[in-house]
PDB file of C-alpha atoms in Angstrom:
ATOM      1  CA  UNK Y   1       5.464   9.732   7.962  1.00 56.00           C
ATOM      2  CA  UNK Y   2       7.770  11.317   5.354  1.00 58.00           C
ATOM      3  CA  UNK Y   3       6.663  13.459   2.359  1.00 77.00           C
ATOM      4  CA  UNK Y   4       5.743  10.886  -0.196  1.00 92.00           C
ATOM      5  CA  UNK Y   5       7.011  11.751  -3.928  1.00 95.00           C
ATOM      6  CA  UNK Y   6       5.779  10.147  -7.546  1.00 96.00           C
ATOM      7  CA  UNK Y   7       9.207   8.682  -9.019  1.00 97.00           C
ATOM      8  CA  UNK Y   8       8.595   6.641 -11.992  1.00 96.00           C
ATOM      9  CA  UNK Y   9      11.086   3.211 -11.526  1.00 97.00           C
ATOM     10  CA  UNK Y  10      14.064   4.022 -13.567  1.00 94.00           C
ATOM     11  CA  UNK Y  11      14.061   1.819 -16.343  1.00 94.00           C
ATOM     12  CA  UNK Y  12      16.516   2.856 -19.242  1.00 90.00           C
ATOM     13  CA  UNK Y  13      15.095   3.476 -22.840  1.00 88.00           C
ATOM     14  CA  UNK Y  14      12.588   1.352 -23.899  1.00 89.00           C
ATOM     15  CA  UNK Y  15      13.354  -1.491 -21.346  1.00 92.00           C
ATOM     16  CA  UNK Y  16      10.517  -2.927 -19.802  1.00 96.00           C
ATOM     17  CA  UNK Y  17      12.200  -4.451 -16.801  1.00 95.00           C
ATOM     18  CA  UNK Y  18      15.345  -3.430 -15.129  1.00 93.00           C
ATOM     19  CA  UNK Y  19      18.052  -4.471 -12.388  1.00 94.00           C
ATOM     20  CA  UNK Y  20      19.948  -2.482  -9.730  1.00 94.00           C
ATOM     21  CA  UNK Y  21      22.336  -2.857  -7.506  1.00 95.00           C
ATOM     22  CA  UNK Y  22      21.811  -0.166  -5.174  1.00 95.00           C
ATOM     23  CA  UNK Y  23      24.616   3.025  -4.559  1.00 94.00           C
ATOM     24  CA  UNK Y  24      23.976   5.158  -1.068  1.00 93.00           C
ATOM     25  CA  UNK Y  25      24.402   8.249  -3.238  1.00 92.00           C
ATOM     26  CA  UNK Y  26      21.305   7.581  -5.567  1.00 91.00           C
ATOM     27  CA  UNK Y  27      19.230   6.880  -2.580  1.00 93.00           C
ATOM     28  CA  UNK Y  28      15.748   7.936  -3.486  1.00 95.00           C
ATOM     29  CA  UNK Y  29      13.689   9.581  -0.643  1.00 95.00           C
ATOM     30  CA  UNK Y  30       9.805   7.784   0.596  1.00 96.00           C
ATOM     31  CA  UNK Y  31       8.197   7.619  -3.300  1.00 97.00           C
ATOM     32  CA  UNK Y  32       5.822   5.439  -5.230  1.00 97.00           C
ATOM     33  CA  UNK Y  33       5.227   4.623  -9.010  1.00 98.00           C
ATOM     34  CA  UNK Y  34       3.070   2.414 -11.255  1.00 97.00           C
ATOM     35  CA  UNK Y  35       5.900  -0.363 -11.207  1.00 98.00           C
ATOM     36  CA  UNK Y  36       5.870  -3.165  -9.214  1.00 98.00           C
ATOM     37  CA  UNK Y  37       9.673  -3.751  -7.539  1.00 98.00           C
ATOM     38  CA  UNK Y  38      11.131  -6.341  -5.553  1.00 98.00           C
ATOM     39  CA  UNK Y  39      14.074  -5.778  -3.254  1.00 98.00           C
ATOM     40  CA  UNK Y  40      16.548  -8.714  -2.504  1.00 98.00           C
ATOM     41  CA  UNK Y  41      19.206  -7.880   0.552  1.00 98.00           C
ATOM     42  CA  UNK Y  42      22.209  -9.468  -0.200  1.00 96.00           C
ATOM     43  CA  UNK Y  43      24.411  -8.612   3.305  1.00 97.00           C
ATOM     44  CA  UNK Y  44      24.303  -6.147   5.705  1.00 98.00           C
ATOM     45  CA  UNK Y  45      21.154  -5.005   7.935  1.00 98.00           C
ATOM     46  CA  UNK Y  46      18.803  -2.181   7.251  1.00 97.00           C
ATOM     47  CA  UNK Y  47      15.218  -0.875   8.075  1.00 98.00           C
ATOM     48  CA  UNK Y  48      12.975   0.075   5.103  1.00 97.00           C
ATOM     49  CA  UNK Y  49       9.313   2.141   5.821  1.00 96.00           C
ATOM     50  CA  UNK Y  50       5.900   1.378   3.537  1.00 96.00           C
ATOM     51  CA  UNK Y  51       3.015   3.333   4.790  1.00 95.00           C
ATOM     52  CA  UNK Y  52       2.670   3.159   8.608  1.00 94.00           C
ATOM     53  CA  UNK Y  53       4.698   0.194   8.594  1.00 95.00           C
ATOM     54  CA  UNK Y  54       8.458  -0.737   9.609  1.00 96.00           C
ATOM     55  CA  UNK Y  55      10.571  -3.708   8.548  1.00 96.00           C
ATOM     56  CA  UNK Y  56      13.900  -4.813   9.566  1.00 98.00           C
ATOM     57  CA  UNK Y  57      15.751  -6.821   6.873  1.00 98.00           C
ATOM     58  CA  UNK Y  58      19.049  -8.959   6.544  1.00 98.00           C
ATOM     59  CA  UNK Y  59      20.848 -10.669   4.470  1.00 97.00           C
ATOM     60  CA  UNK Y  60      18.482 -13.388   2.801  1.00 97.00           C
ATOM     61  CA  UNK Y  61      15.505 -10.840   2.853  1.00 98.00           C
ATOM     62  CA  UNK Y  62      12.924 -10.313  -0.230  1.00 98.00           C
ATOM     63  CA  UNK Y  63      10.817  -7.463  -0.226  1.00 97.00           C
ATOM     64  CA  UNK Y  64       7.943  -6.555  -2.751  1.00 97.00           C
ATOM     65  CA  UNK Y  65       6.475  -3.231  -2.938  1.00 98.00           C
ATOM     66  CA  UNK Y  66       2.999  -3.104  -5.347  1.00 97.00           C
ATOM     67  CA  UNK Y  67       1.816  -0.587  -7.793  1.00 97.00           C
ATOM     68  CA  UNK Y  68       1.601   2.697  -5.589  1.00 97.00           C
ATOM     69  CA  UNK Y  69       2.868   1.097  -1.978  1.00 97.00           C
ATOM     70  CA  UNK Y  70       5.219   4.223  -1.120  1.00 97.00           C
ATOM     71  CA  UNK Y  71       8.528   2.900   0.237  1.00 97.00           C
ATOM     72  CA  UNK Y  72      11.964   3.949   1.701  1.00 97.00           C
ATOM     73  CA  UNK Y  73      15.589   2.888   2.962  1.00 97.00           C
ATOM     74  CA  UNK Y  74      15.682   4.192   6.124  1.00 96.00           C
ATOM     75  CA  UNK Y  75      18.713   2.949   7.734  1.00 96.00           C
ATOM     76  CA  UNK Y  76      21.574   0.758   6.672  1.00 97.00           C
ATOM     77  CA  UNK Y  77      24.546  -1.233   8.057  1.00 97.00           C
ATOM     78  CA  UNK Y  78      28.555  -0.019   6.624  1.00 95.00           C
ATOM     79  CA  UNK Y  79      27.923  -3.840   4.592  1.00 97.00           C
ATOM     80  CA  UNK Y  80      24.592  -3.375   3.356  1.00 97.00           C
ATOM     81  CA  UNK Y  81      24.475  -4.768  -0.127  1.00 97.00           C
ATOM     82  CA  UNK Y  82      20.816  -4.218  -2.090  1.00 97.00           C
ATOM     83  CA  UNK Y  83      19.599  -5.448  -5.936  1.00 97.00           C
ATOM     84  CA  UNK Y  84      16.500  -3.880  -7.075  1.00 97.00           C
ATOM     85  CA  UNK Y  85      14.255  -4.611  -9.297  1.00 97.00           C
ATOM     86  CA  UNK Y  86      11.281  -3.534 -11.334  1.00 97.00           C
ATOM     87  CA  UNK Y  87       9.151  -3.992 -14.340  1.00 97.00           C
ATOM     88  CA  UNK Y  88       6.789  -2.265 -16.557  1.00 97.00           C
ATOM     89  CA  UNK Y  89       3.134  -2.698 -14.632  1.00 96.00           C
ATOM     90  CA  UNK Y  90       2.211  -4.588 -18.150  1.00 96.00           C
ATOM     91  CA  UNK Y  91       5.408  -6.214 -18.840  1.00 97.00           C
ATOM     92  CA  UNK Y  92       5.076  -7.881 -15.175  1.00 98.00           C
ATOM     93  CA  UNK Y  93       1.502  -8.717 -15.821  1.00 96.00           C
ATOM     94  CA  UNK Y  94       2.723 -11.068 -19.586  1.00 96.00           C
ATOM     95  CA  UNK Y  95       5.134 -12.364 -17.046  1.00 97.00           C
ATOM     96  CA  UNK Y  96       3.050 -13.971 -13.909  1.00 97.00           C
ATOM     97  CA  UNK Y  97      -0.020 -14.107 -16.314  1.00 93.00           C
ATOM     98  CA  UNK Y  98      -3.095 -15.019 -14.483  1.00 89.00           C
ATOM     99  CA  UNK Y  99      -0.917 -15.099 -10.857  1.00 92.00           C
ATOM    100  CA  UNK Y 100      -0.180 -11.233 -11.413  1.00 94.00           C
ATOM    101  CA  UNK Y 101      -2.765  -9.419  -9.129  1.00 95.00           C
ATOM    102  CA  UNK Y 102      -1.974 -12.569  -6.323  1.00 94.00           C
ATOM    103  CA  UNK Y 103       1.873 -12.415  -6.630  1.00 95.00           C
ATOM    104  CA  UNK Y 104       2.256  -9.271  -6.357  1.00 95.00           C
ATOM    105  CA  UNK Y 105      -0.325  -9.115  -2.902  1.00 95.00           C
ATOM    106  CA  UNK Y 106       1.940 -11.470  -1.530  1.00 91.00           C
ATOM    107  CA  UNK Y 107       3.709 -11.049   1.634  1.00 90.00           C
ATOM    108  CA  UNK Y 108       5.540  -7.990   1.339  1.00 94.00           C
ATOM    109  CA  UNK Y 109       8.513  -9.684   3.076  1.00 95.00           C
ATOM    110  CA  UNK Y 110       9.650 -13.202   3.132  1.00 96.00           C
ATOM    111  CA  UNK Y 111      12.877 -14.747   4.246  1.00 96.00           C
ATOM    112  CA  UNK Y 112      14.700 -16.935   1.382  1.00 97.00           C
ATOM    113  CA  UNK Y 113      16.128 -20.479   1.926  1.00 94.00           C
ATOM    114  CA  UNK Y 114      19.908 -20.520   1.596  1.00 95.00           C
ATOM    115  CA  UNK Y 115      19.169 -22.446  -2.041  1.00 95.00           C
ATOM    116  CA  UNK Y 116      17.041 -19.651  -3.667  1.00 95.00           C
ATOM    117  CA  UNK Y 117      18.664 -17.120  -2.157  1.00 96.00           C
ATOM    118  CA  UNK Y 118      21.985 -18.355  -4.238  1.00 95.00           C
ATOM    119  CA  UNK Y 119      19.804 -19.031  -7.320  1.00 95.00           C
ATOM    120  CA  UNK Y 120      18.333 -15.320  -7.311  1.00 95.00           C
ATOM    121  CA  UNK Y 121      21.760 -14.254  -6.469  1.00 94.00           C
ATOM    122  CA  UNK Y 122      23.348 -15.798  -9.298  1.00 93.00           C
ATOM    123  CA  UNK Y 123      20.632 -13.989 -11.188  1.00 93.00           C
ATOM    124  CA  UNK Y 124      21.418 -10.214 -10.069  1.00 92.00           C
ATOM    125  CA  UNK Y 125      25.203 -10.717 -10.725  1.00 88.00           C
ATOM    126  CA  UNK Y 126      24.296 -10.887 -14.712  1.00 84.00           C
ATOM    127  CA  UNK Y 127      26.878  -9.220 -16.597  1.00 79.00           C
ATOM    128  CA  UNK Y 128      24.097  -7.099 -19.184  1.00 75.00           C
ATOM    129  CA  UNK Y 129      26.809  -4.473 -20.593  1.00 70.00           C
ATOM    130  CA  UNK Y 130      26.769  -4.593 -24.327  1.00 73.00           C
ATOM    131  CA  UNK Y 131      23.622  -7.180 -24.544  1.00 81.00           C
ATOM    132  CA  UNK Y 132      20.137  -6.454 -26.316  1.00 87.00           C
ATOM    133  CA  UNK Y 133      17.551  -5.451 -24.305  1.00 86.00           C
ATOM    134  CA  UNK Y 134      15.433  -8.230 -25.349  1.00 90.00           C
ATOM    135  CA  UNK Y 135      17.973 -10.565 -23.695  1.00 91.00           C
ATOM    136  CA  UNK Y 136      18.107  -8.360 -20.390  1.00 90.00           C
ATOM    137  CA  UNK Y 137      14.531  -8.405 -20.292  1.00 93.00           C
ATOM    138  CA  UNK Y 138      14.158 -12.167 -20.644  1.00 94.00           C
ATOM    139  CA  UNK Y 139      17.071 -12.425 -17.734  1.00 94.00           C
ATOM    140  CA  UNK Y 140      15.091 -10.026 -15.584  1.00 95.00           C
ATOM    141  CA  UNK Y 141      11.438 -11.602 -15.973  1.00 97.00           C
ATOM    142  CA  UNK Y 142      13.273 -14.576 -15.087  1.00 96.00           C
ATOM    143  CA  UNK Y 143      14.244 -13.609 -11.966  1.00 97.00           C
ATOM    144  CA  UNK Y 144      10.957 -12.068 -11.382  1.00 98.00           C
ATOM    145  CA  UNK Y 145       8.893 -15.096 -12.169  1.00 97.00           C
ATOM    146  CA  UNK Y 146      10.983 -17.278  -9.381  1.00 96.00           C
ATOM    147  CA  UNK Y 147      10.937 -14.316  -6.510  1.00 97.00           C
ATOM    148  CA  UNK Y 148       7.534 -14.286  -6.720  1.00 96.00           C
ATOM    149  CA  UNK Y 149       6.685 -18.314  -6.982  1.00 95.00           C
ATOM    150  CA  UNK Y 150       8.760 -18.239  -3.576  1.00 94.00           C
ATOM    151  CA  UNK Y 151       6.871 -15.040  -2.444  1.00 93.00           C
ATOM    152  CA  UNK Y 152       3.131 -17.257  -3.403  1.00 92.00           C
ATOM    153  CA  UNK Y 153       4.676 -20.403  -0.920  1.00 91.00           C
ATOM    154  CA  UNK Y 154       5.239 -17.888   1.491  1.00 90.00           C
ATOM    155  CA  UNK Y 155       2.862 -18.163   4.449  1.00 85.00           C
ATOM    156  CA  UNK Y 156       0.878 -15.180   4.475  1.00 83.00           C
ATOM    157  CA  UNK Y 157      -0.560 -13.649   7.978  1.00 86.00           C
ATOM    158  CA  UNK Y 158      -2.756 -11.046   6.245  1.00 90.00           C
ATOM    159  CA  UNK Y 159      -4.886 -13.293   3.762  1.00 93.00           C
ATOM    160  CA  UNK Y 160      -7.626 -11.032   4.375  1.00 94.00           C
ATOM    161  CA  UNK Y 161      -5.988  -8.128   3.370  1.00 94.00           C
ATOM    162  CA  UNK Y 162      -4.356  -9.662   0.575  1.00 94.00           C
ATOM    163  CA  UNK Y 163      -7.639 -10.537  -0.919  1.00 95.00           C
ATOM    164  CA  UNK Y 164      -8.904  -6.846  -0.626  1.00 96.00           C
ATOM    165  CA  UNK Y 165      -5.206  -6.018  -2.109  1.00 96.00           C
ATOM    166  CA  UNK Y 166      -5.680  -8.209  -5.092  1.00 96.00           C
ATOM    167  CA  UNK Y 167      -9.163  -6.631  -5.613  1.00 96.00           C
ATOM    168  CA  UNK Y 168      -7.788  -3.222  -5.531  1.00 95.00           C
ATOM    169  CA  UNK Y 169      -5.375  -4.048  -8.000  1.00 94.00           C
ATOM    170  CA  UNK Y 170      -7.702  -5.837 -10.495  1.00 93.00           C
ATOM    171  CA  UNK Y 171     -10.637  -2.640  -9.573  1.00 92.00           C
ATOM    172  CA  UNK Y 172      -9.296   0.193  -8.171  1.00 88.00           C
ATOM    173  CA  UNK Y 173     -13.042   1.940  -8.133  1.00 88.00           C
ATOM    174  CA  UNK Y 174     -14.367  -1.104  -5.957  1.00 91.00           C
ATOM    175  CA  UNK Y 175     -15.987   0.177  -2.487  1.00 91.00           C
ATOM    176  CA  UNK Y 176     -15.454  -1.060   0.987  1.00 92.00           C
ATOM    177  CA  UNK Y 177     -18.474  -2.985   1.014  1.00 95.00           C
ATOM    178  CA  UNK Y 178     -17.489  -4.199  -2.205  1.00 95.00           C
ATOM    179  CA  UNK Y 179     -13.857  -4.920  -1.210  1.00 94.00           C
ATOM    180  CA  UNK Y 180     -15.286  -6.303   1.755  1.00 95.00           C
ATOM    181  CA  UNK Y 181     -17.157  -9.239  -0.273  1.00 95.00           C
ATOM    182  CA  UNK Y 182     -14.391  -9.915  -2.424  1.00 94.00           C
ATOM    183  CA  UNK Y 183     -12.142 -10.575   0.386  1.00 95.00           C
ATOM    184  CA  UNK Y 184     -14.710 -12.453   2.491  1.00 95.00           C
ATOM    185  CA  UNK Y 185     -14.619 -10.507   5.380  1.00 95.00           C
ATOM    186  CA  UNK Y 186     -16.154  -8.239   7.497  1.00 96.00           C
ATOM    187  CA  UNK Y 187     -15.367  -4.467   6.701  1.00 96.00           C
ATOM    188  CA  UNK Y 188     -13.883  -3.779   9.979  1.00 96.00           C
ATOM    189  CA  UNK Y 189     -11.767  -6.265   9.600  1.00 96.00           C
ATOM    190  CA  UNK Y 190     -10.679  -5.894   6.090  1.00 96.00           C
ATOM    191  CA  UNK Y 191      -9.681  -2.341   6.939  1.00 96.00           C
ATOM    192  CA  UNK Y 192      -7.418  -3.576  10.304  1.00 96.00           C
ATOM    193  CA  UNK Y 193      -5.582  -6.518   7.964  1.00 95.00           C
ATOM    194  CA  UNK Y 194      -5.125  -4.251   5.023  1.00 96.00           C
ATOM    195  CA  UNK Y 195      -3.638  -1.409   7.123  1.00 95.00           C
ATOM    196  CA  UNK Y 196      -1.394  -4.059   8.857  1.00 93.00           C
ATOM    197  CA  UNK Y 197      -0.317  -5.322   5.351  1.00 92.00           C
ATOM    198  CA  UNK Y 198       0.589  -2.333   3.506  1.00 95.00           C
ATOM    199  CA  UNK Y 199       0.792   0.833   6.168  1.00 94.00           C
ATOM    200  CA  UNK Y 200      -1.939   2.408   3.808  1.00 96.00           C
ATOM    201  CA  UNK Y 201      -6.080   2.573   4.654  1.00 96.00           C
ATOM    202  CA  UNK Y 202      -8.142   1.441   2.042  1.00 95.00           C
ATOM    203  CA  UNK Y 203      -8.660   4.756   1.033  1.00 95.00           C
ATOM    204  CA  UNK Y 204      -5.427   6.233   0.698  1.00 95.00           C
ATOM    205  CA  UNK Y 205      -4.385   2.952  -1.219  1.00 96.00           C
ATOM    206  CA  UNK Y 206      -7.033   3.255  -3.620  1.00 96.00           C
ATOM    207  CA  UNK Y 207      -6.188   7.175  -3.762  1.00 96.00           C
ATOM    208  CA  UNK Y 208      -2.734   6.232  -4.977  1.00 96.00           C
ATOM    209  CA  UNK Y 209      -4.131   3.545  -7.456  1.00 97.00           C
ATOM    210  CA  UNK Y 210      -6.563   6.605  -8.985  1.00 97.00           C
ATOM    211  CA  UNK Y 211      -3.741   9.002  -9.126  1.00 97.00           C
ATOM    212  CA  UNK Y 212      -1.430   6.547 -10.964  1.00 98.00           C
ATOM    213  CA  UNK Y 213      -4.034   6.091 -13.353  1.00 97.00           C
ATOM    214  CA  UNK Y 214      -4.730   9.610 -14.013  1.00 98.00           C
ATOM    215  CA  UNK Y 215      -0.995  10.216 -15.123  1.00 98.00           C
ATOM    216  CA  UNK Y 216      -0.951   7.006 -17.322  1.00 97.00           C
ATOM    217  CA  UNK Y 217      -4.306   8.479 -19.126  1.00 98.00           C
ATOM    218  CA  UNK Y 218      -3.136  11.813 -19.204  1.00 98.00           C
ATOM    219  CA  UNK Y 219       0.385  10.800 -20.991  1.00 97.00           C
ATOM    220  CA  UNK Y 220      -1.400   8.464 -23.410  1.00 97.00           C
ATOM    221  CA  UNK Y 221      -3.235  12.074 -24.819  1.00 97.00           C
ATOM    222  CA  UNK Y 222      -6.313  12.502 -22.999  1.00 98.00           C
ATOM    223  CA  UNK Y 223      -7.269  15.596 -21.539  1.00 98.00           C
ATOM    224  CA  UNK Y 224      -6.991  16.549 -18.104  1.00 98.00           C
ATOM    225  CA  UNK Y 225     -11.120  16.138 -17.660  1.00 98.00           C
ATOM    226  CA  UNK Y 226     -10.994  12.727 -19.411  1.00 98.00           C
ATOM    227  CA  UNK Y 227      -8.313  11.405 -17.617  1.00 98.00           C
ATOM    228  CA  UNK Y 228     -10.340  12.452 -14.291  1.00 98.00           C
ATOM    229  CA  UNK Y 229     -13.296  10.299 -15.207  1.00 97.00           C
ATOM    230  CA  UNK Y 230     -11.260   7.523 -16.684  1.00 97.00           C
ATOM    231  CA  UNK Y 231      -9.113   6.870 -13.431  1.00 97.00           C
ATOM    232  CA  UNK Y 232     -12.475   7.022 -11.874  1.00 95.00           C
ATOM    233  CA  UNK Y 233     -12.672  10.400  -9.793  1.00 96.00           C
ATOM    234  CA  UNK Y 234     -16.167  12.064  -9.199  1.00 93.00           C
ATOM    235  CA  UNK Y 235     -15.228  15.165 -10.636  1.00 96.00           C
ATOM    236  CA  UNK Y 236     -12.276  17.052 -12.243  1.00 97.00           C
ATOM    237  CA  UNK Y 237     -12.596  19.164  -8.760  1.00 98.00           C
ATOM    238  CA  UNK Y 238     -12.416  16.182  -6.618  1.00 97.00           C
ATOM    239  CA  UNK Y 239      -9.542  15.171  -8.714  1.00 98.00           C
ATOM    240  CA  UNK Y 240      -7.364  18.276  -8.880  1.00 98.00           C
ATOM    241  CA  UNK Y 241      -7.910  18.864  -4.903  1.00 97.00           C
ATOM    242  CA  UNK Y 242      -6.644  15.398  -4.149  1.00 97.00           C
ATOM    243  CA  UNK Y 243      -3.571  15.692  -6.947  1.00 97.00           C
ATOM    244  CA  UNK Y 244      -2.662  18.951  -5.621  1.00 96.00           C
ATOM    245  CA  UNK Y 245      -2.835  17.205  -1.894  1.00 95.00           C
ATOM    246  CA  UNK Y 246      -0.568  14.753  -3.065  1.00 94.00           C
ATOM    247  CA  UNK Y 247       1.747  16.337  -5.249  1.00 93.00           C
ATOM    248  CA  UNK Y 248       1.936  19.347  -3.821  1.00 92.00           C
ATOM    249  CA  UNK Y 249       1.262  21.404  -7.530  1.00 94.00           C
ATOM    250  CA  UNK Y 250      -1.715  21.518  -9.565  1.00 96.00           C
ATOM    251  CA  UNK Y 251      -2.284  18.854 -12.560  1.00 97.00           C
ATOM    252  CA  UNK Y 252      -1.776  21.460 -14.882  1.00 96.00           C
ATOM    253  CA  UNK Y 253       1.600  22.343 -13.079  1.00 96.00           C
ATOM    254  CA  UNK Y 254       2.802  18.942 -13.013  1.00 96.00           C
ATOM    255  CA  UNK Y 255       1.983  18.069 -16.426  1.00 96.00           C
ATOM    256  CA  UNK Y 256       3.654  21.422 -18.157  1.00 89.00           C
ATOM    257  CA  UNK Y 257       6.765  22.169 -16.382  1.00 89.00           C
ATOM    258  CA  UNK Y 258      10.419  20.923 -15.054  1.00 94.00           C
ATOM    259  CA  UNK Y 259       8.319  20.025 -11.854  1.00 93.00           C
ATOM    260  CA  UNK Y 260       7.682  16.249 -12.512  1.00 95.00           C
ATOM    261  CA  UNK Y 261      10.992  16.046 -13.732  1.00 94.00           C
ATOM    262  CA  UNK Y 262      12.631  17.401 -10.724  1.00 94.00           C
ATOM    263  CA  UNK Y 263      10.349  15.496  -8.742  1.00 94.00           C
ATOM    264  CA  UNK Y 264      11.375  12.435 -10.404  1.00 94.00           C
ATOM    265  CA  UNK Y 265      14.859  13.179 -10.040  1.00 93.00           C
ATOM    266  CA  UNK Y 266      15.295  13.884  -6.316  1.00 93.00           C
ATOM    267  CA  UNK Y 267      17.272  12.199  -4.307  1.00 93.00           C
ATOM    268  CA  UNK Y 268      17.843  11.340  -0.191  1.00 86.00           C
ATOM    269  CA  UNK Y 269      20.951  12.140   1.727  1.00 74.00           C
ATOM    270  CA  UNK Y 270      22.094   9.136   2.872  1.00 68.00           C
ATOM    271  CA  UNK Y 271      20.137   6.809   5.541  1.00 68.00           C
ATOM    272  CA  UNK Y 272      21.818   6.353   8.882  1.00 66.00           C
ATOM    273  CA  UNK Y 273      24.076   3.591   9.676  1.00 64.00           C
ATOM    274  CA  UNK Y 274      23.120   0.915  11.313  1.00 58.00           C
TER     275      UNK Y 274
END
């Protein structure tokens, strides 16, 4: 598995949702962030990596990466045409309302009907130059609202591991007995379903979830101990060994230099063609 980077979704300004069409030469390499994105392939072919996990997409493919699900383009055909997507973790949550935590589990990629597929593709092909960013928000969370009611029809082979999903992402500090209960399941086989879902263990899924949440309470002002206990770590120890694991730099590092800029600015060389 790739090196696995923290890149914040790139929304501009003080958007809280966002829509791409993606460029080879901004490829990002295998990265995560607290935004939840969708992926809709509009032609071409390609092969994308999430954890453990490979899928092969086409034209009429939507994918849905979570709140810390690392993901990356690896290959993709000469005609490969891409819109991406993302919102603000809170934005999307006033958006689905009380489906949040279950859309976003959803399958993490489901094949659209020719009719949505031209009704979401109408949607991505919004001429936004020049608008207010109140109107291309509204435009995006519509799209987003209707990708996911299709993702929720979807028929799901993991429900298992979706449950212990949507627990993780209401409770990241739940245990694996505890996860194991919510999802109605034994543990063993909460583990197997949720590794086949997402290409993550529990563990380093609930990792991710901690980490995410020791940024977000570190850039709202608390200090570096706080933040530690707040995103639920043991210790400030047992939190600055696993962000230095991850990240590659200490906390201190990351939070005081060009580092997590850099890091949030990298970019791939291009995937192979397909």
């Amino acid at each position: 598995m790739s090196p696995v980077l923290y890149q914040p979704f790139p929304l501009i300004g003080s958007r809280r949702g966002q829509l791409w069409r993606y460029a080879p030469e901004y490829r990002r390499p295998r990265h995560f962030h607290n935004e939840p994105e969708l992926n809709l392939v509009m032609a071409g072919s390609g092969s994308f990596a999430a954890g453990k996990v490979r899928f092969e997409v086409e034209a009429g493919d939507l994918l849905c990466w979570p709140p810390g699900q690392d993901h990356e383009l690896l290959q993709a055909s000469a005609d490969f045409d891409l819109f991406v997507v993302g919102l603000a973790a809170e934005f999307s949550e006033r958006v689905l309302r009380e489906q949040n935590a279950l859309a976003l589990a959803g399958p993490t990629c489901v094949r659209l009907d020719p009719i949505t597929l031209s009704r979401l593709r109408s949607l991505c092909r919004f001429p936004s130059l020049g608008l207010e960013p109140a109107v291309i928000e509204a435009h995006v969370a519509t799209f987003w609202r209707e990708a996911h009611q299709r993702r929720l029809a979807a028929r799901d082979r993991h429900p298992v591991g979706r449950r212990a999903l949507i627990s993780l992402l209401q409770h990241h500090d739940l245990d694996r007995l505890q996860l194991a209960r919510s999802a109605r399941g034994a543990q063993s086989e909460v583990s197997r379903q949720f590794h086949e879902h997402t290409g993550l263990t529990l563990t380093q899924y609930r990792t991710r979830l901690r980490l995410l949440a020791f940024i977000r309470c570190v850039d709202a002002g608390s200090t570096l101990l706080s933040a530690a206990m707040q995103a639920g770590f043991g210790s400030y120890s047992q939190c600055h060994r696993t962000f230095s694991t991850a990240f590659g730099c200490t906390p201190r590092k990351f939070f005081g230099s060009q580092l997590r800029i850099d890091m949030s600015d990298a970019f791939a060389t291009r995937p192979g063609r397909a």
